[in-house]
Coordinates of C-alpha atoms in Angstrom, one line a residue:
Chain A
M1 CA -19.4 28.1 -64.1
S2 CA -19.7 25.7 -67.1
D3 CA -22.1 23.5 -65.4
L4 CA -24.9 26.2 -64.9
A5 CA -27.5 26.1 -67.0
I6 CA -27.9 29.8 -67.0
H7 CA -25.3 32.2 -65.6
V8 CA -26.3 35.8 -65.7
T9 CA -24.0 38.4 -64.4
D10 CA -25.2 42.3 -64.2
L11 CA -27.3 41.9 -67.2
T12 CA -28.7 45.4 -68.2
R13 CA -30.9 46.6 -71.0
T14 CA -31.8 50.2 -71.5
F15 CA -34.2 51.9 -73.8
G16 CA -33.2 55.5 -74.2
S17 CA -33.4 56.8 -70.8
F18 CA -35.3 54.1 -69.5
T19 CA -33.7 51.0 -67.7
A20 CA -35.9 47.9 -68.3
V21 CA -33.6 45.5 -66.8
D22 CA -31.0 46.9 -64.2
H23 CA -28.0 44.8 -63.5
I24 CA -29.6 41.5 -62.6
T25 CA -27.4 38.7 -61.4
F26 CA -28.6 35.0 -60.9
D27 CA -27.7 31.4 -61.9
V28 CA -29.9 28.4 -62.6
K29 CA -28.6 25.0 -62.0
P30 CA -29.3 22.2 -64.5
G31 CA -32.7 20.4 -64.0
E32 CA -33.9 23.2 -61.9
V33 CA -37.4 24.6 -62.3
F34 CA -36.8 28.3 -61.7
G35 CA -39.8 30.7 -61.5
F36 CA -39.3 34.0 -62.8
L37 CA -41.9 36.4 -61.1
G38 CA -42.6 40.0 -61.4
A39 CA -45.6 42.3 -62.4
N40 CA -46.0 43.6 -65.7
G41 CA -43.5 46.1 -66.6
A42 CA -41.1 44.9 -64.1
G43 CA -38.6 43.8 -66.9
K44 CA -39.2 39.9 -67.0
T45 CA -40.0 39.8 -70.6
T46 CA -37.2 42.0 -71.4
A47 CA -34.8 39.8 -69.5
I48 CA -36.1 36.6 -71.1
R49 CA -35.8 38.0 -74.5
M50 CA -32.0 38.7 -73.9
L51 CA -31.5 35.2 -72.5
I52 CA -33.1 33.8 -75.7
G53 CA -31.2 35.8 -78.1
L54 CA -33.9 38.1 -79.3
L55 CA -32.3 41.4 -77.7
Q56 CA -29.0 42.4 -77.3
P57 CA -27.8 43.2 -73.7
S58 CA -27.0 47.1 -73.1
S59 CA -24.2 45.8 -70.6
G60 CA -23.5 42.7 -68.5
S61 CA -23.4 39.1 -69.7
A62 CA -25.5 36.1 -69.7
R63 CA -24.6 32.6 -70.5
V64 CA -27.1 30.0 -71.7
A65 CA -26.4 26.4 -72.1
G66 CA -22.7 27.6 -71.8
Y67 CA -22.9 29.9 -74.5
D68 CA -22.6 33.6 -74.3
V69 CA -26.0 35.1 -75.4
A70 CA -24.4 38.3 -77.1
R71 CA -21.6 36.5 -79.0
D72 CA -22.8 32.8 -79.5
T73 CA -26.6 33.8 -80.1
E74 CA -26.8 30.9 -82.9
Q75 CA -25.5 28.2 -80.5
V76 CA -27.7 29.4 -77.9
K77 CA -31.0 29.4 -80.2
R78 CA -30.1 25.8 -81.1
S79 CA -29.7 24.8 -77.3
I80 CA -32.9 26.2 -76.2
G81 CA -36.6 25.6 -76.5
Y82 CA -39.1 28.6 -76.2
M83 CA -42.9 28.7 -75.6
S84 CA -44.2 32.2 -76.0
Q85 CA -47.5 33.5 -74.5
R86 CA -49.2 33.0 -77.7
F87 CA -48.0 29.6 -77.9
S88 CA -46.1 29.5 -81.3
L89 CA -48.4 27.1 -82.8
Y90 CA -49.7 27.5 -86.5
E91 CA -53.4 27.6 -86.0
D92 CA -54.3 26.2 -89.4
L93 CA -51.5 23.4 -89.3
T94 CA -52.7 20.2 -87.5
P95 CA -50.4 19.1 -84.2
R96 CA -48.7 16.6 -86.6
E97 CA -47.7 19.3 -88.8
N98 CA -46.7 21.6 -86.2
I99 CA -44.5 19.1 -84.7
R100 CA -42.9 18.2 -88.2
L101 CA -42.4 21.9 -88.9
Y102 CA -40.5 22.7 -85.6
G103 CA -38.6 19.4 -85.9
G104 CA -37.4 20.2 -89.2
I105 CA -36.4 23.9 -88.1
Y106 CA -34.4 22.6 -85.2
G107 CA -32.7 20.1 -87.4
L108 CA -34.1 16.6 -86.6
T109 CA -34.1 14.1 -89.2
R110 CA -37.3 12.5 -90.7
E111 CA -36.9 9.4 -88.7
Q112 CA -36.2 11.4 -85.3
I113 CA -39.3 13.5 -86.3
R114 CA -41.6 10.4 -87.0
Q115 CA -40.5 8.7 -83.8
R116 CA -40.8 11.7 -81.4
T117 CA -44.3 12.7 -83.0
A118 CA -45.7 9.1 -82.1
E119 CA -44.3 9.7 -78.8
M120 CA -45.6 13.0 -78.1
L121 CA -48.9 12.2 -79.3
E122 CA -49.2 9.2 -77.1
R123 CA -48.0 10.8 -74.0
L124 CA -50.3 13.7 -74.4
G125 CA -53.1 11.4 -75.4
F126 CA -53.6 13.4 -78.8
S127 CA -53.7 10.5 -81.1
S128 CA -57.4 11.3 -81.9
I129 CA -56.8 14.8 -82.8
A130 CA -53.3 14.6 -84.5
D131 CA -54.8 15.5 -87.7
T132 CA -57.4 18.3 -86.8
A133 CA -56.4 22.0 -87.2
V134 CA -55.1 23.6 -84.0
R135 CA -57.5 26.2 -84.2
S136 CA -60.3 23.8 -83.3
L137 CA -58.5 22.7 -80.1
P138 CA -59.2 24.0 -76.6
L139 CA -56.9 26.2 -75.2
G140 CA -55.5 23.9 -72.7
W141 CA -54.6 21.4 -75.1
R142 CA -53.0 23.9 -77.2
Q143 CA -50.8 25.0 -74.3
K144 CA -49.7 21.3 -73.9
L145 CA -49.0 20.8 -77.3
A146 CA -47.0 24.0 -77.6
F147 CA -45.1 22.8 -74.6
S148 CA -44.3 19.5 -76.2
V149 CA -43.2 21.1 -79.4
A150 CA -41.0 23.4 -77.6
L151 CA -39.1 20.2 -76.6
V152 CA -39.1 18.3 -79.7
H153 CA -35.4 18.8 -80.1
R154 CA -34.6 17.9 -76.4
P155 CA -32.9 21.1 -75.6
R156 CA -31.3 21.4 -72.2
I157 CA -33.1 24.3 -71.3
V158 CA -36.7 25.7 -72.0
F159 CA -38.0 29.0 -71.6
L160 CA -41.8 29.2 -70.9
D161 CA -43.2 32.7 -71.0
E162 CA -46.6 32.9 -69.1
P163 CA -47.6 29.4 -70.4
T164 CA -50.8 29.0 -68.5
S165 CA -52.3 32.3 -68.9
G166 CA -56.2 32.1 -69.2
V167 CA -56.6 28.4 -68.3
D168 CA -58.7 26.9 -65.3
P169 CA -56.7 25.5 -62.2
I170 CA -56.9 21.8 -63.1
T171 CA -55.5 22.4 -66.5
R172 CA -52.7 24.5 -65.0
R173 CA -52.1 21.5 -63.0
Q174 CA -51.9 19.1 -65.5
F175 CA -49.4 21.4 -67.3
W176 CA -47.1 21.5 -64.4
E177 CA -47.0 17.8 -64.3
L178 CA -45.6 18.1 -67.9
I179 CA -43.1 20.7 -66.4
Y180 CA -42.1 18.3 -63.6
D181 CA -41.8 15.5 -66.2
A182 CA -39.4 17.3 -68.2
A183 CA -37.2 18.4 -65.2
S184 CA -37.1 15.0 -64.0
R185 CA -35.4 14.0 -67.3
G186 CA -32.9 16.8 -66.9
T187 CA -34.3 19.7 -68.8
T188 CA -33.8 23.0 -67.0
V189 CA -37.1 25.2 -66.9
L190 CA -37.1 28.7 -66.8
V191 CA -40.9 29.8 -66.5
T192 CA -42.4 33.3 -66.0
T193 CA -45.7 33.5 -64.5
H194 CA -48.4 35.7 -62.7
Y195 CA -49.9 33.2 -60.6
M196 CA -48.2 33.2 -57.3
D197 CA -49.3 29.7 -56.5
E198 CA -47.4 28.4 -59.3
A199 CA -44.3 30.0 -57.7
E200 CA -44.6 27.5 -55.0
Y201 CA -44.2 24.7 -57.5
C202 CA -40.9 25.8 -58.6
D203 CA -37.6 24.8 -57.2
R204 CA -36.4 28.4 -56.8
V205 CA -37.9 31.7 -57.8
S206 CA -36.8 35.3 -58.2
I207 CA -39.1 38.2 -58.1
M208 CA -38.3 41.3 -60.2
V209 CA -39.5 44.7 -59.2
A210 CA -38.6 47.8 -61.5
G211 CA -35.7 46.0 -63.4
R212 CA -34.0 44.6 -60.3
I213 CA -34.2 41.3 -58.5
A214 CA -35.8 42.0 -55.1
A215 CA -35.9 38.6 -53.8
M216 CA -34.5 35.2 -54.8
G217 CA -34.3 31.7 -53.2
T218 CA -36.5 28.5 -52.7
P219 CA -40.2 29.4 -51.8
A220 CA -39.7 28.1 -48.4
A221 CA -36.5 29.8 -47.8
L222 CA -38.1 33.1 -49.0
K223 CA -41.3 32.7 -46.8
S224 CA -39.4 32.1 -43.7
E225 CA -36.9 35.0 -44.5
F226 CA -39.7 37.6 -45.0
G227 CA -42.2 36.1 -42.6
V228 CA -45.0 35.8 -45.0
E229 CA -47.4 32.6 -45.6
S230 CA -47.4 32.7 -49.4
I231 CA -45.3 34.1 -52.3
D232 CA -48.2 36.1 -53.2
E233 CA -47.8 38.0 -49.9
L234 CA -44.1 38.4 -50.4
F235 CA -44.8 39.7 -53.7
V236 CA -47.2 42.4 -52.7
R237 CA -44.9 43.5 -49.9
L238 CA -42.1 44.0 -52.4
A239 CA -44.0 45.7 -54.8
R240 CA -45.7 48.0 -52.7
P241 CA -42.8 50.1 -51.2
E242 CA -41.4 50.8 -54.5
A243 CA -44.8 52.3 -55.7
G244 CA -43.9 55.8 -54.6
G245 CA -40.4 55.6 -55.5
A246 CA -39.1 54.3 -58.9
G247 CA -41.7 55.6 -61.4
K248 CA -42.5 52.6 -63.5
A249 CA -43.2 50.3 -60.5
G250 CA -46.0 52.5 -59.6
Q251 CA -48.1 50.0 -61.6
V252 CA -46.7 47.0 -59.9
G253 CA -48.7 47.4 -56.6
Q254 CA -51.9 46.8 -58.5
A255 CA -50.8 44.1 -60.6
G256 CA -49.5 42.3 -57.8
R257 CA -52.8 41.6 -56.5
A258 CA -54.0 40.1 -59.9
G259 CA -52.1 36.7 -59.2
G260 CA -54.0 33.9 -57.9
G261 CA -54.0 33.2 -54.2
Chain B
M1 CA -82.6 57.4 -78.9
T2 CA -80.1 58.1 -76.5
S3 CA -78.3 55.0 -76.9
L4 CA -78.1 55.5 -80.5
R5 CA -76.7 58.9 -79.9
G6 CA -74.1 57.4 -77.6
L7 CA -73.0 54.9 -80.4
L8 CA -72.8 57.6 -83.0
R9 CA -70.9 59.7 -80.7
K10 CA -68.6 56.7 -80.2
E11 CA -68.0 56.4 -83.9
F12 CA -67.0 59.8 -84.2
F13 CA -64.4 59.1 -81.5
H14 CA -63.0 56.3 -83.2
I15 CA -62.5 58.2 -86.4
R16 CA -61.1 61.0 -84.8
R17 CA -58.7 59.2 -82.8
D18 CA -57.7 56.8 -85.3
K19 CA -55.2 59.0 -87.0
R20 CA -54.3 56.7 -89.9
T21 CA -58.1 56.2 -90.8
A22 CA -58.7 59.9 -90.5
A23 CA -55.8 60.7 -92.8
V24 CA -57.2 58.3 -95.3
L25 CA -60.6 59.8 -95.0
I26 CA -59.8 63.3 -95.5
A27 CA -56.2 62.9 -97.4
L28 CA -57.4 60.4 -99.8
P29 CA -60.2 62.1 -101.8
I30 CA -58.0 65.3 -102.2
V31 CA -54.9 63.3 -103.6
Q32 CA -57.2 61.0 -105.6
V33 CA -58.9 64.3 -107.3
M34 CA -55.5 65.7 -108.0
L35 CA -53.9 62.7 -109.4
F36 CA -56.7 61.5 -111.5
G37 CA -57.4 65.1 -112.6
Y38 CA -54.0 65.3 -113.7
A39 CA -53.2 61.7 -114.7
I40 CA -56.3 61.5 -117.0
R41 CA -55.9 63.7 -119.8
T42 CA -56.7 62.8 -123.2
D43 CA -54.8 65.4 -125.1
V44 CA -51.1 65.2 -125.8
D45 CA -48.4 67.4 -126.2
N46 CA -44.7 67.6 -126.7
V47 CA -45.2 64.9 -129.4
R48 CA -41.7 63.6 -130.4
L49 CA -41.6 64.0 -134.2
A50 CA -39.1 62.7 -136.8
V51 CA -38.9 63.9 -140.2
V52 CA -37.8 62.1 -143.3
D53 CA -36.8 64.5 -146.0
P54 CA -34.8 62.8 -148.7
A55 CA -34.9 66.0 -151.0
P56 CA -35.4 69.3 -149.0
D57 CA -37.1 71.9 -151.0
S58 CA -38.9 75.1 -150.2
A59 CA -42.2 73.4 -149.6
T60 CA -40.7 70.7 -147.3
I61 CA -38.9 73.1 -145.5
S62 CA -41.8 75.1 -145.1
L63 CA -44.0 72.6 -143.9
R64 CA -41.3 71.3 -141.6
D65 CA -41.1 74.9 -140.1
R66 CA -44.9 74.8 -139.6
F67 CA -44.6 71.4 -137.6
A68 CA -41.8 72.9 -135.6
A69 CA -43.8 75.9 -134.9
A70 CA -46.8 74.1 -133.6
H71 CA -46.4 73.7 -129.8
V72 CA -47.7 70.2 -129.8
F73 CA -44.8 68.9 -131.8
R74 CA -41.3 68.9 -131.1
I75 CA -38.9 67.9 -133.9
V76 CA -36.3 65.2 -132.7
A77 CA -34.6 64.3 -135.8
V78 CA -34.3 65.0 -139.5
V79 CA -33.0 62.1 -141.6
P80 CA -32.7 61.5 -145.2
R81 CA -33.9 57.9 -145.5
I82 CA -37.0 56.2 -144.2
Q83 CA -35.3 53.3 -142.7
D84 CA -33.6 55.7 -140.3
V85 CA -36.8 56.1 -138.3
D86 CA -36.9 52.6 -137.5
P87 CA -34.6 52.7 -134.6
L88 CA -36.0 56.0 -133.4
F89 CA -39.3 54.5 -133.2
G90 CA -38.0 51.3 -131.6
S91 CA -36.1 53.3 -128.7
G92 CA -39.3 55.5 -128.3
A93 CA -37.2 58.7 -129.3
A94 CA -39.7 59.2 -132.0
Q95 CA -43.7 59.0 -131.6
Q96 CA -44.4 60.1 -135.1
A97 CA -42.8 60.6 -138.3
V98 CA -43.7 62.6 -141.4
V99 CA -42.1 61.3 -144.4
F100 CA -41.6 63.5 -147.5
Y101 CA -41.1 62.3 -151.0
P102 CA -38.6 63.9 -153.5
G103 CA -40.3 66.5 -155.7
F104 CA -42.7 67.5 -153.1
A105 CA -42.7 71.2 -154.0
D106 CA -42.8 70.2 -157.8
D107 CA -45.8 68.3 -157.2
L108 CA -47.7 70.8 -155.4
G109 CA -46.8 73.6 -158.2
K110 CA -48.0 71.4 -160.8
G111 CA -51.2 70.6 -159.1
V112 CA -50.3 66.9 -159.0
P113 CA -51.2 65.4 -155.8
A114 CA -48.2 65.6 -153.5
K115 CA -47.7 62.4 -151.3
L116 CA -47.0 62.5 -147.7
L117 CA -46.7 59.5 -145.2
V118 CA -47.4 60.0 -141.6
I119 CA -46.3 57.1 -139.3
T120 CA -47.5 57.1 -135.9
D121 CA -46.5 54.9 -132.9
A122 CA -49.9 53.4 -132.0
T123 CA -48.8 51.4 -129.2
E124 CA -51.2 53.5 -127.2
P125 CA -54.2 53.5 -129.5
N126 CA -55.9 56.6 -128.0
T127 CA -52.7 58.6 -128.3
G128 CA -52.1 57.2 -131.8
S129 CA -55.5 58.5 -133.1
L130 CA -54.8 61.9 -131.5
L131 CA -51.3 62.2 -132.8
Q132 CA -52.6 61.3 -136.2
S133 CA -55.3 63.8 -136.2
Y134 CA -52.8 66.7 -134.9
A135 CA -50.3 66.1 -137.8
Q136 CA -53.4 66.0 -140.2
S137 CA -54.6 69.2 -139.2
V138 CA -51.0 70.9 -139.3
I139 CA -50.7 69.6 -142.8
N140 CA -54.3 70.6 -143.8
Q141 CA -53.7 74.1 -142.5
W142 CA -50.3 74.5 -144.1
G143 CA -51.8 73.1 -147.4
G144 CA -54.6 75.5 -147.5
E145 CA -52.1 78.6 -147.0
A146 CA -49.4 77.1 -149.3
G147 CA -51.9 76.3 -151.8
R148 CA -53.3 79.8 -151.9
A149 CA -49.7 81.3 -151.9
A150 CA -48.7 79.0 -154.8
G151 CA -51.8 79.9 -156.6
A152 CA -51.2 83.6 -156.1
G153 CA -47.6 83.5 -157.3
R154 CA -48.5 81.5 -160.4
V155 CA -48.7 83.2 -163.7
S156 CA -49.9 80.2 -165.7
S157 CA -53.4 79.2 -164.9
A158 CA -52.3 75.5 -164.9
G159 CA -51.6 75.9 -161.3
P160 CA -54.6 75.5 -158.6
S161 CA -55.9 78.4 -157.0
G162 CA -57.4 76.3 -154.0
P163 CA -55.8 74.4 -151.3
A164 CA -52.8 72.4 -152.1
R165 CA -53.7 68.9 -152.8
I166 CA -51.8 66.6 -150.5
V167 CA -52.5 62.9 -150.3
T168 CA -51.7 61.7 -146.6
E169 CA -50.9 58.1 -146.1
V170 CA -51.3 57.0 -142.6
R171 CA -49.4 54.1 -141.2
M172 CA -50.1 53.1 -137.5
R173 CA -47.1 51.2 -136.4
F174 CA -47.0 48.4 -133.8
N175 CA -50.5 48.3 -133.3
P176 CA -52.1 48.6 -136.7
T177 CA -55.7 47.9 -135.5
R178 CA -55.0 50.1 -132.4
E179 CA -56.5 47.5 -130.3
S180 CA -56.6 48.7 -126.6
K181 CA -56.1 45.0 -125.2
N182 CA -52.6 45.4 -126.7
L183 CA -52.1 48.4 -124.7
F184 CA -53.5 47.0 -121.6
V185 CA -51.9 43.6 -121.4
P186 CA -48.2 44.5 -120.5
G187 CA -49.6 46.6 -117.7
L188 CA -52.0 44.0 -116.6
M189 CA -49.0 41.7 -116.1
A190 CA -47.5 44.2 -113.9
F191 CA -50.5 44.7 -112.0
V192 CA -51.2 41.0 -111.3
L193 CA -47.4 40.7 -110.2
T194 CA -47.7 43.6 -107.8
I195 CA -50.7 42.2 -106.1
I196 CA -49.1 38.8 -105.6
S197 CA -45.6 40.1 -104.9
S198 CA -46.2 43.0 -102.8
L199 CA -49.4 42.7 -101.2
M200 CA -49.6 38.9 -100.4
T201 CA -46.1 39.2 -99.2
A202 CA -46.7 42.1 -96.9
I203 CA -49.7 40.3 -95.6
S204 CA -48.2 37.1 -95.0
L205 CA -45.2 38.4 -93.0
T206 CA -47.5 40.7 -90.9
R207 CA -49.8 37.8 -90.4
E208 CA -47.0 35.8 -88.8
K209 CA -46.4 38.7 -86.5
E210 CA -49.7 39.1 -85.5
T211 CA -50.2 35.5 -84.7
G212 CA -47.1 35.5 -82.7
T213 CA -45.4 32.7 -84.6
M214 CA -42.9 35.3 -86.0
E215 CA -41.4 35.3 -82.3
A216 CA -41.1 31.6 -82.4
L217 CA -39.4 31.7 -85.6
L218 CA -36.9 34.5 -84.6
V219 CA -36.0 32.4 -81.4
S220 CA -35.2 29.2 -83.6
P221 CA -31.9 28.4 -85.2
L222 CA -33.2 30.2 -88.5
R223 CA -31.7 33.2 -89.7
P224 CA -33.6 36.3 -90.7
W225 CA -32.8 35.9 -94.5
E226 CA -33.9 32.2 -93.9
I227 CA -37.1 33.2 -92.7
I228 CA -37.7 35.8 -95.3
V229 CA -36.6 33.6 -98.3
G230 CA -38.9 30.9 -96.8
K231 CA -41.9 33.0 -96.3
V232 CA -41.4 34.8 -99.9
T233 CA -40.2 32.2 -102.3
P234 CA -43.8 30.5 -102.7
Y235 CA -45.2 34.0 -103.7
L236 CA -42.1 34.4 -106.3
V237 CA -43.0 31.0 -107.7
I238 CA -46.8 31.9 -107.7
G239 CA -46.1 35.2 -109.3
F240 CA -43.8 33.7 -111.9
I241 CA -46.5 31.1 -112.9
S242 CA -49.1 34.1 -113.2
V243 CA -46.9 36.0 -115.6
I244 CA -46.8 32.8 -117.8
A245 CA -50.5 32.3 -117.3
V246 CA -51.3 36.0 -118.2
L247 CA -48.9 35.7 -121.3
V248 CA -50.5 32.5 -122.6
E249 CA -54.0 33.8 -122.0
A250 CA -53.1 37.1 -123.8
L251 CA -51.4 35.2 -126.7
L252 CA -54.1 32.5 -127.0
V253 CA -57.4 34.2 -126.3
F254 CA -56.8 37.7 -126.8
R255 CA -54.3 37.2 -129.6
V256 CA -52.0 40.1 -128.4
P257 CA -48.8 39.9 -130.4
L258 CA -45.5 39.0 -128.8
R259 CA -42.9 40.1 -131.3
G260 CA -39.8 39.9 -129.2
S261 CA -38.1 37.2 -127.0
V262 CA -40.1 35.4 -124.5
L263 CA -37.1 34.7 -122.6
L264 CA -36.2 38.3 -122.2
L265 CA -39.8 39.2 -121.2
L266 CA -39.6 36.3 -118.4
F267 CA -36.3 37.7 -117.1
E268 CA -37.7 41.1 -117.1
G269 CA -40.8 39.9 -115.3
A270 CA -38.5 38.2 -112.8
L271 CA -36.8 41.3 -112.2
Y272 CA -40.1 43.0 -111.5
I273 CA -41.2 40.2 -109.1
L274 CA -38.1 40.9 -107.1
V275 CA -38.7 44.7 -106.9
S276 CA -42.2 43.9 -105.7
L277 CA -41.1 41.3 -103.2
S278 CA -38.7 43.6 -101.5
L279 CA -41.5 46.6 -101.3
G280 CA -43.8 43.9 -99.7
I281 CA -40.9 43.0 -97.1
L282 CA -40.3 46.6 -96.4
I283 CA -43.9 47.3 -95.7
S284 CA -44.1 44.2 -93.4
A285 CA -40.9 45.5 -91.5
R286 CA -42.8 48.7 -90.6
T287 CA -45.9 47.3 -89.2
S288 CA -47.3 44.3 -87.3
S289 CA -51.0 44.8 -88.3
Q290 CA -52.2 43.0 -91.3
R291 CA -54.6 45.6 -91.9
V292 CA -52.2 48.5 -92.1
A293 CA -49.7 46.4 -94.3
M294 CA -52.6 45.9 -96.6
M295 CA -53.3 49.7 -96.9
F296 CA -49.6 50.5 -97.3
A297 CA -49.3 48.1 -100.0
L298 CA -52.5 49.1 -101.9
L299 CA -51.7 52.9 -101.5
G300 CA -47.9 52.5 -101.9
T301 CA -47.6 49.9 -104.8
M302 CA -50.8 49.2 -106.6
L303 CA -52.2 52.8 -106.8
P304 CA -48.8 54.1 -108.2
N305 CA -48.7 51.4 -110.6
I306 CA -52.0 51.8 -112.1
L307 CA -51.9 55.4 -112.2
L308 CA -48.3 56.4 -113.1
S309 CA -47.0 53.2 -114.9
G310 CA -48.5 54.2 -118.3
F311 CA -50.8 51.0 -117.8
I312 CA -53.9 53.0 -118.7
F313 CA -53.2 56.6 -118.9
P314 CA -50.5 57.6 -121.1
L315 CA -47.5 59.1 -119.4
E316 CA -46.8 61.8 -121.8
S317 CA -50.1 63.4 -121.4
M318 CA -49.3 64.1 -117.7
P319 CA -48.0 67.2 -116.1
A320 CA -44.1 67.1 -115.7
A321 CA -44.3 66.7 -111.9
L322 CA -46.0 63.4 -112.3
Q323 CA -43.7 62.3 -115.1
V324 CA -41.1 62.8 -112.6
I325 CA -42.6 60.9 -109.9
S326 CA -43.2 58.1 -112.3
Y327 CA -39.5 57.4 -112.5
V328 CA -39.6 55.9 -109.1
V329 CA -42.6 53.7 -109.8
P330 CA -41.1 50.2 -110.9
G331 CA -44.2 49.4 -112.6
R332 CA -43.6 52.2 -115.2
W333 CA -40.4 50.7 -116.3
F334 CA -41.7 47.2 -116.5
V335 CA -44.6 48.5 -118.7
T336 CA -42.2 50.1 -121.1
I337 CA -40.1 47.1 -121.2
A338 CA -42.9 44.6 -121.7
R339 CA -44.7 46.8 -124.3
G340 CA -41.5 47.1 -126.1
I341 CA -40.9 43.5 -126.1
M342 CA -44.4 42.5 -127.0
L343 CA -45.6 45.0 -129.4
K344 CA -42.4 46.5 -131.0
G345 CA -40.3 43.3 -130.9
I346 CA -37.2 45.0 -129.5
G347 CA -34.5 43.5 -127.7
L348 CA -32.0 44.2 -124.9
T349 CA -30.2 46.6 -127.0
Y350 CA -33.2 48.9 -126.6
V351 CA -34.3 48.1 -123.3
W352 CA -30.9 48.0 -121.3
R353 CA -31.5 51.2 -119.8
E354 CA -34.9 50.4 -118.3
T355 CA -33.5 46.8 -117.4
L356 CA -30.6 48.4 -115.6
I357 CA -32.9 50.6 -113.7
L358 CA -35.2 47.9 -112.6
G359 CA -32.1 45.9 -111.5
A360 CA -30.8 48.7 -109.3
M361 CA -34.2 49.1 -107.9
A362 CA -34.4 45.3 -107.0
T363 CA -31.0 45.4 -105.3
V364 CA -31.4 48.6 -103.4
L365 CA -34.7 47.4 -102.1
L366 CA -33.7 44.0 -101.4
V367 CA -30.8 45.3 -99.3
A368 CA -33.2 47.8 -97.6
S369 CA -35.6 45.0 -96.7
M370 CA -33.2 42.8 -95.4
R371 CA -31.6 45.4 -93.3
S372 CA -35.1 46.5 -91.9
F373 CA -36.0 43.0 -91.2
N374 CA -32.9 42.6 -89.2
E375 CA -33.4 45.7 -87.3
R376 CA -36.5 44.3 -85.7
L377 CA -34.2 42.0 -83.7
E378 CA -33.3 45.0 -81.7

């Protein structure tokens, strides 16, 4: 139990009469790249918000980096990195300033910040634009920078919420190389995405439909279990049957198609 | 033309469906007309009058009764010595004082010009002039009748048969030159502080929300109060510097007097900044849009502070309902305090009540704003 990066048991969250996350249970091992898939409204974002300490669970439990998200939220926050959909960078600050800001917030010393800034800028190839305001940078570069900033304090786990939205396939590939790089150094990565081809890049994936986990496993295992050629196909198949049944999931069928093929 | 028509129709849809804009468009003119109509009144009533009567006699009592009977005035105190009105003016208990001298009736009877002194609190110069002329007209009226009565009752022809001769000395207190800048500057300080503390804070916090960086901050080990303090402290500092800048400019360039304690004034300014900051935080907790935050800040903090703080339009002229509402406008208390300190030179002994109110507002609002910011996590 204690060597699991993320351990979720019957995690539930309701908003009034609506159940956004319905008793989900799953584990993520250290160093794993775990894909958290699901259509809009399936409950992915709510689940993530509970895991990163932004939302209290209604019931059930989750342990992230060994800490209980409900009771030890502070420790959880210190142990994780997070890259939100809107990238969390300050547009009027430069990359260097953004790194220094988040480094400071996460308790790094000045020396550590200086060191890691140099490292980061070199690895990303950002030395030439280190002092340009982020708003002048192209989207793909911002995403890579945001990812690195999320890792500035070398957290054991990093949560990425749709990190490659709106970017061309080549840039997405490059981003995934960064993800693999981090994973190879022992960082656990939990990433949500709409792009079903990215699902193939993950060690394991889970597919959420109407608040529940409809399928979970390695991409290969899932494909053979369900007899499909791609995760995209699997996704559509899982989402469709629910379309008539569980209310909110009605939208799921449509959204499933939106993923890349 | 049909393309233009489509555009026009779309615009109407926008207005109709954006309830907030619609409310502003419809409600604002109505509210404004009412507020301005009632707030901007240049006449005064319910004037608090103190009477100094060292040697009451038939004439003084008669004139006092005349003042009491006039609806415009309300006698708040009758004291024997002129020094006794100082604390009344200082605390604002009296706006005007009529000072008799011993032998009033005798002088009138003898036909010797009887002296009267009218002291008016001129911190609000427009009101000051009005009060002065009201008092003067009461005196003249009484003088006319009393004179005729005295003349009719006299046997000897040594007495006058015309209006009594009363010489009124006028003293405008606190603001002898009745300069409006003295009136405005304290209010201006409150105004500037409101812009910086409420408006800018609200905008800054909601901008963070709009760009999404607020979420990143909330996920970090930073605690909510740390985020607020971090976002808001620069505005606190800037606000403080602004107060000092406005003061310096007022003193040096406009030569507004500063008769009281500078430290006390700065302390009260700091209190007021805290209140405004809390309001800014509260506003930002209710919305994620900068535009809405700005609107709320303007309507909820700046408009009341301009209209209902006594900044430009005297509170005493307003209908009771508005005066009651002004009690919850923080600017009102600060303007009273600032004017008192700057123009009247009074200290904490006189403004402790207003200071306490500001302090209570600051505490309540700070707690409320912290609480509502925390609620966001749910």
